[in-house]
Coordinates of C-alpha atoms and ligand atoms in Angstrom, one line a residue:
X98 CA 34.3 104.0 155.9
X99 CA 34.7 104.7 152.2
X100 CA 38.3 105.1 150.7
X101 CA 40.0 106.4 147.9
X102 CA 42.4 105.3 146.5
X103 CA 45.5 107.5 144.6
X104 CA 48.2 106.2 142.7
X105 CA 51.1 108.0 140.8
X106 CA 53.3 105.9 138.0
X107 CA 57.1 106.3 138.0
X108 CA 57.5 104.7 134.2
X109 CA 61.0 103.9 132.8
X110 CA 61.3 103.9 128.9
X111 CA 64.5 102.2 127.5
X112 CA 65.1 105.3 124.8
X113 CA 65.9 103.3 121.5
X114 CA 69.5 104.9 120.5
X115 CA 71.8 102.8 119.1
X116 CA 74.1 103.8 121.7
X117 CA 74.5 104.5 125.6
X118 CA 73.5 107.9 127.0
X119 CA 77.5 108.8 128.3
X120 CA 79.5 106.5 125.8
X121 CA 79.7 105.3 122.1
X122 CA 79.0 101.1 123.8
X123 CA 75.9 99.5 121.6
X124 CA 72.7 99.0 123.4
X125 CA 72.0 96.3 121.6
X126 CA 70.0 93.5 123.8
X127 CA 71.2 90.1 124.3
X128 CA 75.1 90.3 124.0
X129 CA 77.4 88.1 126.3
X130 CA 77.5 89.5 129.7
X131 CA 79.8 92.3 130.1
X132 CA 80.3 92.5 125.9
X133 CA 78.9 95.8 125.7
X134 CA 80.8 98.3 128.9
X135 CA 83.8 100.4 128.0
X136 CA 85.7 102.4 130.5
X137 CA 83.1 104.7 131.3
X138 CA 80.1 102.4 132.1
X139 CA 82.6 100.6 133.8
X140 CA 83.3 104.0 136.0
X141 CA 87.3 103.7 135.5
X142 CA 89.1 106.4 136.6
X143 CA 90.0 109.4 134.0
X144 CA 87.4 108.6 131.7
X145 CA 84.3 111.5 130.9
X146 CA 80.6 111.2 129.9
X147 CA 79.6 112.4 126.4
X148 CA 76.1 113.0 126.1
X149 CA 74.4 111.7 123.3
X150 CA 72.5 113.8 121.3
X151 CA 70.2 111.4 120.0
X152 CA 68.7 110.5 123.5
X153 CA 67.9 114.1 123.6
X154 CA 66.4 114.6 120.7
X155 CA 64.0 111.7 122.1
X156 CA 63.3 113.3 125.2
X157 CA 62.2 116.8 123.5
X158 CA 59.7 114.8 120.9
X159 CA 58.3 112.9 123.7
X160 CA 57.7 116.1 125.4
X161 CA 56.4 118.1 122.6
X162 CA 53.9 114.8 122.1
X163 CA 52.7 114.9 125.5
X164 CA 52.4 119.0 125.6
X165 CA 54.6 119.6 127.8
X166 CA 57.5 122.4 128.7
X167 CA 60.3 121.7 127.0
X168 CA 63.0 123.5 129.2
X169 CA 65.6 125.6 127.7
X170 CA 67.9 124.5 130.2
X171 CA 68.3 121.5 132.2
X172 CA 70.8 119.8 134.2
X173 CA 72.6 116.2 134.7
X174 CA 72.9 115.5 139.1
X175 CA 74.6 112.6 140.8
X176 CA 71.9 110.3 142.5
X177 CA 74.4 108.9 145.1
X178 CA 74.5 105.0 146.0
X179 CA 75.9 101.9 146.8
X180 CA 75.2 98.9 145.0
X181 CA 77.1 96.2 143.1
X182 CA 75.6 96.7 139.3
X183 CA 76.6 100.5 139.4
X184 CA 80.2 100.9 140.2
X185 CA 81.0 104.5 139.8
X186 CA 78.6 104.9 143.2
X187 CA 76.5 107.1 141.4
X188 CA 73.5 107.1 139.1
X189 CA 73.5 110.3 136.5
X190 CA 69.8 111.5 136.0
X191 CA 68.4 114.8 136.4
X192 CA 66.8 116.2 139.7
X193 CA 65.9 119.4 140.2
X194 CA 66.0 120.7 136.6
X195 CA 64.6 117.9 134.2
X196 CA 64.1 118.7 130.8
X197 CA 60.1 117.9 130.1
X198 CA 58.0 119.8 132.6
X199 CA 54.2 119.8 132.9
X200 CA 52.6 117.6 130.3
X201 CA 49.4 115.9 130.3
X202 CA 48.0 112.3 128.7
X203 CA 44.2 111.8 127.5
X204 CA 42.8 108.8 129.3
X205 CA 39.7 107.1 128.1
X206 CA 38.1 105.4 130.5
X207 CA 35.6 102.0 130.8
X208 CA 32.5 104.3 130.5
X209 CA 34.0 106.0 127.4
X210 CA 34.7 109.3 129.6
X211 CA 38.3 111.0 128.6
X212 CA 40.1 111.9 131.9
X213 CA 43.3 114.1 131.7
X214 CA 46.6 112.8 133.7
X215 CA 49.0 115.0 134.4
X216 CA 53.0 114.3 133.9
X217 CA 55.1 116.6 136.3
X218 CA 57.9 115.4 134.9
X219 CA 59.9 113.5 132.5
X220 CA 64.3 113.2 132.8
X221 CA 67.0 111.7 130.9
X222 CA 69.4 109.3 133.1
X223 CA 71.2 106.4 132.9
X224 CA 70.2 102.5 133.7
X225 CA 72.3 100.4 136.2
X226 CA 73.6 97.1 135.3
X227 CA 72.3 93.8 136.6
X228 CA 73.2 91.5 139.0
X229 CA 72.6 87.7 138.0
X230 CA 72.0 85.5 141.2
X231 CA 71.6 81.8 139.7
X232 CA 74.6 80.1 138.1
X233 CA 76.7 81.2 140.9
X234 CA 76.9 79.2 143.5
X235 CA 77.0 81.3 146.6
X236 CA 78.0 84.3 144.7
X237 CA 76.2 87.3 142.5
X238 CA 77.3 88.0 138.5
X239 CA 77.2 91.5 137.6
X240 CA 76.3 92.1 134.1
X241 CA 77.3 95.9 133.0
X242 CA 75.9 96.0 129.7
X243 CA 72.7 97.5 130.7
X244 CA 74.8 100.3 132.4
X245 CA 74.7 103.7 130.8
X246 CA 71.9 102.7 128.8
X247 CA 69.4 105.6 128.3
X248 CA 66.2 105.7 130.4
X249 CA 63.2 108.6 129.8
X250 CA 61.4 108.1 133.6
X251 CA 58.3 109.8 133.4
X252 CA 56.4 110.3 136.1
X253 CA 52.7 111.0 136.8
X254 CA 50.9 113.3 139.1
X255 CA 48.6 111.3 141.7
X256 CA 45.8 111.8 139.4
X257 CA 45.0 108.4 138.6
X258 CA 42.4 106.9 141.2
X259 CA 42.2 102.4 140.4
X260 CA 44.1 100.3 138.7
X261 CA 42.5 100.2 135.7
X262 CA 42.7 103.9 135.3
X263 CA 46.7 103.2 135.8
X264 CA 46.6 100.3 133.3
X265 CA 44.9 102.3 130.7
X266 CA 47.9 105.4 131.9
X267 CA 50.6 102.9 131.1
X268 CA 48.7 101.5 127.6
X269 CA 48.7 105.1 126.6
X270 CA 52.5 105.9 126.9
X271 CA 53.4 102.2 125.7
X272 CA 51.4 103.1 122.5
X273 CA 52.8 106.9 122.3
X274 CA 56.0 106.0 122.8
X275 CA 56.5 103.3 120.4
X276 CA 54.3 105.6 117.4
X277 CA 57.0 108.6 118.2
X278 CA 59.8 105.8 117.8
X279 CA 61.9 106.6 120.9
X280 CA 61.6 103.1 122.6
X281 CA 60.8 99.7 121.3
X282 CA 58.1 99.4 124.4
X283 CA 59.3 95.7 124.9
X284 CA 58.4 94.4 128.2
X285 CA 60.0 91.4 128.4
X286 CA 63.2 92.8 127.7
X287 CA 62.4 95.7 130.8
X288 CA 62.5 98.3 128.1
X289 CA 59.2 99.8 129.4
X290 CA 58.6 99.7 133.0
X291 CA 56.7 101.0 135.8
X292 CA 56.8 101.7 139.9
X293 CA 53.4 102.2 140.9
X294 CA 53.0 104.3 144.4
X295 CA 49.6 103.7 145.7
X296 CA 48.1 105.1 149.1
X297 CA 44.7 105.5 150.0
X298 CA 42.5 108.5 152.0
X299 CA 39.1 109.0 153.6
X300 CA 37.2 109.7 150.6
X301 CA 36.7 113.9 150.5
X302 CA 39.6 114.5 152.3
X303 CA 41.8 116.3 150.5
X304 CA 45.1 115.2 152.8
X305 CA 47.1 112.0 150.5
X306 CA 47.7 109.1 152.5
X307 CA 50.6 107.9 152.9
X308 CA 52.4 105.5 149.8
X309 CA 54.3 102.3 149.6
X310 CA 56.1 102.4 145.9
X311 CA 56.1 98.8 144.4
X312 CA 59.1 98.9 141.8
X313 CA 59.5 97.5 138.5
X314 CA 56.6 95.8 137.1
X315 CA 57.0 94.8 133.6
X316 CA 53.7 94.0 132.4
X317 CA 49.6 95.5 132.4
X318 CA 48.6 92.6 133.7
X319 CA 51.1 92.8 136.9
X320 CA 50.6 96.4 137.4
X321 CA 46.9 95.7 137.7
X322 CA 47.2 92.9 139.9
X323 CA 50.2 94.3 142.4
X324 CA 47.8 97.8 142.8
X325 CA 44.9 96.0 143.7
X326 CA 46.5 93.3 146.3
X327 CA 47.9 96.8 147.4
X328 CA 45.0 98.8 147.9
X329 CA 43.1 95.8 149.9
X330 CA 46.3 95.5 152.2
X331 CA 46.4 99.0 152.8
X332 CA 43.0 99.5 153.9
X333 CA 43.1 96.8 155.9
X334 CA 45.7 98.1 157.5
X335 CA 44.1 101.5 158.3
X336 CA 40.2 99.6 159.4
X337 CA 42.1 97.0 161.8
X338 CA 43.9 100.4 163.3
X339 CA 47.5 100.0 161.5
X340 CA 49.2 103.2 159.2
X341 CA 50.7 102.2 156.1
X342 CA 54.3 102.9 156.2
X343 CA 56.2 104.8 153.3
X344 CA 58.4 101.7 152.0
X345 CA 59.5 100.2 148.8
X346 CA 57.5 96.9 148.0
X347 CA 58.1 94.1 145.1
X348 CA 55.0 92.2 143.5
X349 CA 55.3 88.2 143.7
X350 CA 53.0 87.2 140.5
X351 CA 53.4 83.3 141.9
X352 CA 51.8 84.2 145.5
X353 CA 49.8 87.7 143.6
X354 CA 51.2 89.6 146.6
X355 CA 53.6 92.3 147.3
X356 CA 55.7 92.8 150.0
X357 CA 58.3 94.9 151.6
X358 CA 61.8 95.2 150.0
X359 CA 63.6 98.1 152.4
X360 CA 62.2 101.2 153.8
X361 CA 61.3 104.2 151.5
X362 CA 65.1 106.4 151.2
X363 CA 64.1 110.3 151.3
X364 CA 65.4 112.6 148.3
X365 CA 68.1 113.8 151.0
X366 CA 69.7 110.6 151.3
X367 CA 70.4 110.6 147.8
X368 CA 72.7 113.8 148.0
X369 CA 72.1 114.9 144.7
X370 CA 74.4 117.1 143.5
X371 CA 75.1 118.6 140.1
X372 CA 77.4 116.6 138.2
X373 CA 80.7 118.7 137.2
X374 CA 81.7 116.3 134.8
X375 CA 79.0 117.2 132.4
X376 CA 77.4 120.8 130.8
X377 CA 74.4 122.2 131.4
X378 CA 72.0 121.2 128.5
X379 CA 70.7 123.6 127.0
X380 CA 67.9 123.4 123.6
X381 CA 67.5 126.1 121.5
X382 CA 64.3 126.8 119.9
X383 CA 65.2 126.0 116.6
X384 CA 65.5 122.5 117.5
X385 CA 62.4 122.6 119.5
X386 CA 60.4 123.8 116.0
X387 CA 62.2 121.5 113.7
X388 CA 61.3 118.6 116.5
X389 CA 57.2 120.1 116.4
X390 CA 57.4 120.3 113.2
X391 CA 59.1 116.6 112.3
X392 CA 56.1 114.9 114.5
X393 CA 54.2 112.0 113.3
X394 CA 50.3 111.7 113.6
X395 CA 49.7 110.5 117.4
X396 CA 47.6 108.1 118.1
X397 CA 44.7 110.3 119.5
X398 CA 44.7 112.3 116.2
X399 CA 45.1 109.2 114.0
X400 CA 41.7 107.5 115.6
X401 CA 40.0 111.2 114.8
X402 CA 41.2 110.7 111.7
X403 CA 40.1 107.1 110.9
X404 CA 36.5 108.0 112.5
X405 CA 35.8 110.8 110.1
X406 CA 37.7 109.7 107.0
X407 CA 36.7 106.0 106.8
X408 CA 33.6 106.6 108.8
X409 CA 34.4 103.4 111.5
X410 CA 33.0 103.1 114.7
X411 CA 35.4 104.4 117.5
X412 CA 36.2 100.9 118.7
X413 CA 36.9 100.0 115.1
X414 CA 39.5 103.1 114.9
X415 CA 40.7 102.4 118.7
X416 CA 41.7 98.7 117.7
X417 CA 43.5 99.8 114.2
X418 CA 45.2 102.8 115.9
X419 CA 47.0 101.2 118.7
X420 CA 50.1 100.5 117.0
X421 CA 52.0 103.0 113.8
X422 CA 52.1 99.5 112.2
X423 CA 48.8 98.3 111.8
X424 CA 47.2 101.7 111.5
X425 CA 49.8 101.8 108.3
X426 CA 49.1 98.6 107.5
X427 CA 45.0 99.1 107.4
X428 CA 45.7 102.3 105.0
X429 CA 47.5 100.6 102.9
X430 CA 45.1 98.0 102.3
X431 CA 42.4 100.8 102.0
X432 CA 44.4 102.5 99.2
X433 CA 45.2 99.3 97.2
X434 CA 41.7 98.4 97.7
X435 CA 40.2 101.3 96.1
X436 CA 37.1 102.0 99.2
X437 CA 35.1 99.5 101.2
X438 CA 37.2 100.5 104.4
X439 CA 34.7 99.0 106.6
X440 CA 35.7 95.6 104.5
X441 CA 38.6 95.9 105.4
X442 CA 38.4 96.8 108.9
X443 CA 36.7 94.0 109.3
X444 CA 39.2 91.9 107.6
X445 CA 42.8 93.4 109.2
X446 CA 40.7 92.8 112.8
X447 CA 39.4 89.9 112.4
X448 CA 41.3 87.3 109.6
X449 CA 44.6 88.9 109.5
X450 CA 44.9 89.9 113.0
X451 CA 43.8 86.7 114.2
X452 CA 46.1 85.1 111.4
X453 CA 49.0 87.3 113.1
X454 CA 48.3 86.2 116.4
X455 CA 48.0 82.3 115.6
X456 CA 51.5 82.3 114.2
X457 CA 52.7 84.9 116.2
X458 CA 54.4 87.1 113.7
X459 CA 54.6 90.5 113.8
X460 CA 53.0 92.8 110.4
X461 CA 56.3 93.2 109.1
X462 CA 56.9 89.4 108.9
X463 CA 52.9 88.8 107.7
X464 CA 53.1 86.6 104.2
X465 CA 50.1 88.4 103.0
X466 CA 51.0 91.9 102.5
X467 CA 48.6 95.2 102.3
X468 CA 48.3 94.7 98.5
X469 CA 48.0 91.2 98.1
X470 CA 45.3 91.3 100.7
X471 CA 43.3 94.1 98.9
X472 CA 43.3 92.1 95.7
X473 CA 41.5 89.5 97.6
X474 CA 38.8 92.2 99.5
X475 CA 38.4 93.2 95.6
X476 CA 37.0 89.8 94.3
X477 CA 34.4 89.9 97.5
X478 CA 33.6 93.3 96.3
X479 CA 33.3 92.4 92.4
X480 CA 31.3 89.5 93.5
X481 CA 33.8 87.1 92.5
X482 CA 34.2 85.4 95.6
X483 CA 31.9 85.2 98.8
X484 CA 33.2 86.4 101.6
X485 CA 32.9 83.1 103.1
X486 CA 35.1 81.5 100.3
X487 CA 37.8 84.7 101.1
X488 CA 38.4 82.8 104.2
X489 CA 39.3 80.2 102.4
X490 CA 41.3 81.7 99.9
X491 CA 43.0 83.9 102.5
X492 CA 44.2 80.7 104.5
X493 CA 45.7 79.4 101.3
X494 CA 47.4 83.0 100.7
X495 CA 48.7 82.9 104.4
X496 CA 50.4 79.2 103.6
X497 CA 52.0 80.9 100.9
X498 CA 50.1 79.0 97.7
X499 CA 49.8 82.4 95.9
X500 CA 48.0 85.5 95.2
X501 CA 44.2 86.0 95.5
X502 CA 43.1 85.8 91.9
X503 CA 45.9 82.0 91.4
X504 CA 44.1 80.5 94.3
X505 CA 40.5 80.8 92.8
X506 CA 41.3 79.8 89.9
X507 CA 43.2 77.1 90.7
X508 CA 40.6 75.8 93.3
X509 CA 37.6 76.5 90.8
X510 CA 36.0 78.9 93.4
X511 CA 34.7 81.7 91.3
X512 CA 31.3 82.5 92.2
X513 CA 28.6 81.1 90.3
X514 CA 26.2 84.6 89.7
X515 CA 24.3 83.2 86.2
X516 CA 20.7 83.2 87.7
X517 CA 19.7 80.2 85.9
X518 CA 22.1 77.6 86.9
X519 CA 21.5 78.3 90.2
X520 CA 17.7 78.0 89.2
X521 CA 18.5 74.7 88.0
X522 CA 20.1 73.9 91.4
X523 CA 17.8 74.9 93.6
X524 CA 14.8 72.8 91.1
X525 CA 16.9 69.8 91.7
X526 CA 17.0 70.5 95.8
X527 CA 13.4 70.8 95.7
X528 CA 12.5 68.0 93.8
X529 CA 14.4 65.8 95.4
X530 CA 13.2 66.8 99.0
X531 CA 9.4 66.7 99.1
X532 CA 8.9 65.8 102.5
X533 CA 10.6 69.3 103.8
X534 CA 8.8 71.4 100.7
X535 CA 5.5 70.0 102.4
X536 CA 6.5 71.4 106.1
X537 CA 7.7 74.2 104.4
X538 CA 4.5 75.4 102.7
X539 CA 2.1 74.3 106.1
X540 CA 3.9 76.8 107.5
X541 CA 7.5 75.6 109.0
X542 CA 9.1 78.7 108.1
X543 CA 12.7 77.6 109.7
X544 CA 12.9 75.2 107.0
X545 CA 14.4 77.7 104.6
X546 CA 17.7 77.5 106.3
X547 CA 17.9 73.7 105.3
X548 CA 16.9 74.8 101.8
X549 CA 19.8 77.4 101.5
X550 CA 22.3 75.0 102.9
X551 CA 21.5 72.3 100.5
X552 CA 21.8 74.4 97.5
X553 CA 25.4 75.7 99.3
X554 CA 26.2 72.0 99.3
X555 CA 25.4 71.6 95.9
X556 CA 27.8 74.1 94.6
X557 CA 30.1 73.8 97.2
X558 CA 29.6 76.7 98.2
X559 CA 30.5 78.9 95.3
X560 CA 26.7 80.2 94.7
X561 CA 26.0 83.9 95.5
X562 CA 24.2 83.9 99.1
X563 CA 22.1 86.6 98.1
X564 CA 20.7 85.4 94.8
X565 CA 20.6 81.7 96.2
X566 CA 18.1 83.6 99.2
X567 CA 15.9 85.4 96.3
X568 CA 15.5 82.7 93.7
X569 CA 14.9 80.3 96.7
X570 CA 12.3 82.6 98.4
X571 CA 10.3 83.1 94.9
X572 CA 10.8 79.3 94.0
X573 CA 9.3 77.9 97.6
X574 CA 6.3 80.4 97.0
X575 CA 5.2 79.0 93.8
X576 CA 2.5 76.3 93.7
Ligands
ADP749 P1 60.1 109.6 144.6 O1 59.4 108.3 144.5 O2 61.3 109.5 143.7 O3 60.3 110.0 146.0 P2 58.0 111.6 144.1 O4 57.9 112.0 145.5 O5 58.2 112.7 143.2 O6 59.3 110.7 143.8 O7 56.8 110.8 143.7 C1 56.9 109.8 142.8 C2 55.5 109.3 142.3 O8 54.7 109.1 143.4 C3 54.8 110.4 141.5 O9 54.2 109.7 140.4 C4 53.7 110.9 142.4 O10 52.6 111.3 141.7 C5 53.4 109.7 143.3 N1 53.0 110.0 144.6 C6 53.5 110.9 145.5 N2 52.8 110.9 146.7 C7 51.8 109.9 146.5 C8 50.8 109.4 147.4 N3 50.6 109.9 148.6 N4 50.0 108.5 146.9 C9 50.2 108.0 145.7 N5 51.1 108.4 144.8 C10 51.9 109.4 145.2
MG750 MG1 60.1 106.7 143.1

């Protein structure tokens, strides 16, 4: 039998206000535990939610981004519960009315094929606090700053069909929703996180399976690993006889295994119910235009852009697009660099990036900036430098010993480009090595190599490549 597999993403992104979603408390990550709840996240009696407009304002540009409806009118509904971290018993979110309807995501997958994901759905609510388990001897912590914090969940059609199509999903909306600046997309922190349902079917039947949902995985890698362990239980299941039953699961990354938490609770048990403590929301179309309007160039557009305008290879414009930052960053550099943008492609990819990576630093705290680097792609360009001494000259700009043009001078690495002292060189480097000018000349071809590497070594490396190969081509052909 051959299956198919479906899986819909539920994806939770921390919305980046500065405060909660029902009260003026900071967001702010990191305080002392319980720093950051006044009297409403602490659900005391007699106190009322204020929404906060900014969280909305969020919501709309995240919907406009993704296409979506953006509905006129929408509604706040208690999720009903018990649990420790969320003491007024409820959850506010929105159920039946949410406020982005109907959007779709461009995919592009392995083969290079764009696939279109549909988003039934995106709704403001609020987060829950935490419960801390260790330092307690015997009993739990709760931890309330987290509560009332504003969450965007977003939640995908079953449209995407492996896990690498729901890795590539989830890339997608990290990188959107960190370009439109509405979350910070940090992982660690469970600002951007995702419960994956995953059934499979018969493939052709047109009947979904049914799902287990595996909650809150907070990184690519674990999404991609908890769907497939998933998909192989699942089937093995269904071949040995079994049905998958609907159930909530949590991923182990130590074992690489998931496995069942409780058994799946049906919308009913929820008892949602519009919350009377709170309006109706309702968005006018003005704000909906000034919100179109205010947009920044999303990703998809930006890599069009980069294509066509710096002539770059798609890869090349996929890899400088996928974050606002180094996109920025990369045009900067253009600019200040006057042209070559394939130069510098090559250069914030490869040097920088790498550069960035080693010291793990983020753009904004990169000690070369866009300018200084572009001085340094101009003395490759003006045949100052080889690109091969740039490396050098780059490492010393990255340990902070100065700007492009101090550091070659200072280390005497201008290029030597006067045709007749690198003559002169190269006469020296044949004289003194008949033996390999005799293999040369019978015909040992891979000999030049050595020829060009000694006349390197000669001038430490400051001779232009390309005249060194002409003059040392013409020279080794003379009698
Ligand atoms: P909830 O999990 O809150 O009950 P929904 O029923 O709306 O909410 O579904 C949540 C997610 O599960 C959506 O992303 C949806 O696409 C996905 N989904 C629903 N049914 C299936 C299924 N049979 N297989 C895989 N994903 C599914
Ligand atoms: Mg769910």
């Amino acid at each position: 039998m051959q299956w198919e597999t479906v899986i819909g993403l539920e994806i939770h992104a921390q919305l980046a206000t500065r405060s909660k979603i029902f009260s003026g408390a900071s967001t702010a990550y990191g305080a002392e535990p319980n720093a950051q709840a006044c009297a409403i996240d602490l659900g005391l009696p007699g106190v009322l939610p204020v929404l906060n407009a900014e969280a909305v304002r969020m919501a709309v540009k995240f919907g406009l981004a993704i296409d979506a409806r953006i509905a006129p009118l929408s509604v706040f509904a208690r999720k009903n519960y018990f649990y420790p971290d969320l003491p007024k018993g409820y959850q506010i979110s929105q159920y039946e009315l949410p406020v982005v309807q109907q959007g779709t995501l461009d995919i592009e997958l392995e083969d290079g094929v764009c696939k279109t994901i549909g988003i039934t759905r995106a709704h403001l609510e609020e987060d829950a606090g935490k419960s801390l388990h260790e330092d307690f001897h015997g009993m739990s912590g709760i931890d309330l700053n987290r509560a009332g914090t504003p969450l965007l969940e977003i939640v995908s059609e079953p449209d995407l069909r492996s896990a690498k199509e729901a890795v590539a999903y989830m890339k997608k909306l990290h990188a959107l929703v960190r370009y439109l600046e509405i979350c910070d997309g940090n992982m660690q922190e469970g600002s951007f996180r995702c419960d994956a349902n995953v059934s499979v079917r018969p493939l052709g039947s047109e009947k979904l399976g049914t799902r287990a949902e595996i909650k809150n995985l907070n990184s690519f890698r674990f999404v991609e690993r908890a769907i497939n362990y998933e998909i192989e239980r699942q089937i093995a299941l269904l071949e040995s006889g079994g049905a998958v039953v609907q159930e909530t699961r949590l991923f182990d990354p130590d074992k690489g295994e998931t496995r069942s938490m409780r058994s799946k609770e049906e919308a009913n048990d929820y008892r949602y119910f519009p919350d009377p403590d709170l309006l109706q929301l309702e968005i006018d179309s003005g704000l909906i235009e000034q919100m179109r309007a205010d947009l920044p160039e999303l990703p998809d557009a930006k890599r069009q852009r980069f294509i066509k305008e710096y002539t770059l290879s798609a890869y090349d414009a996929g890899v400088l697009t996928a974050t606002r930052e180094l996109a920025d960053f990369y045009e900067a550099v253009v600019k200040a660099a006057q042209g070559e943008p394939k130069l510098v492609a090559n250069w914030v990819m490869g040097d920088f990036s790498a550069a960035l990576n080693r010291d793990n630093l983020d753009i904004a705290q990169s000690p070369v900036s866009a300018v200084a680097l572009a001085a340094l792609l101009n003395r490759i360009t003006d045949n100052t430098i080889s690109g091969k001494i740039a490396k050098e000259v780059f490492e010393a700009m990255w340990a902070g010993e100065g700007e492009a043009d101090a550091v070659i001078e200072r280390k005497g690495l201008v290029q030597i480009t006067d045709t007749s002292a690198i003559s002169k060189v190269i006469d020296e480097v044949i004289a003194a090595n008949p033996t390999q000018l005799a293999q040369y000349r019978s015909g040992k071809d891979k000999l030049f190599g050595f020829f060009v590497g000694q006349v390197m070594k000669q001038t430490q490396g400051k001779a232009n490549p390309a005249q060194v190969n002409d003059l040392l081509k013409a020279k080794l052909a003379e009698d």
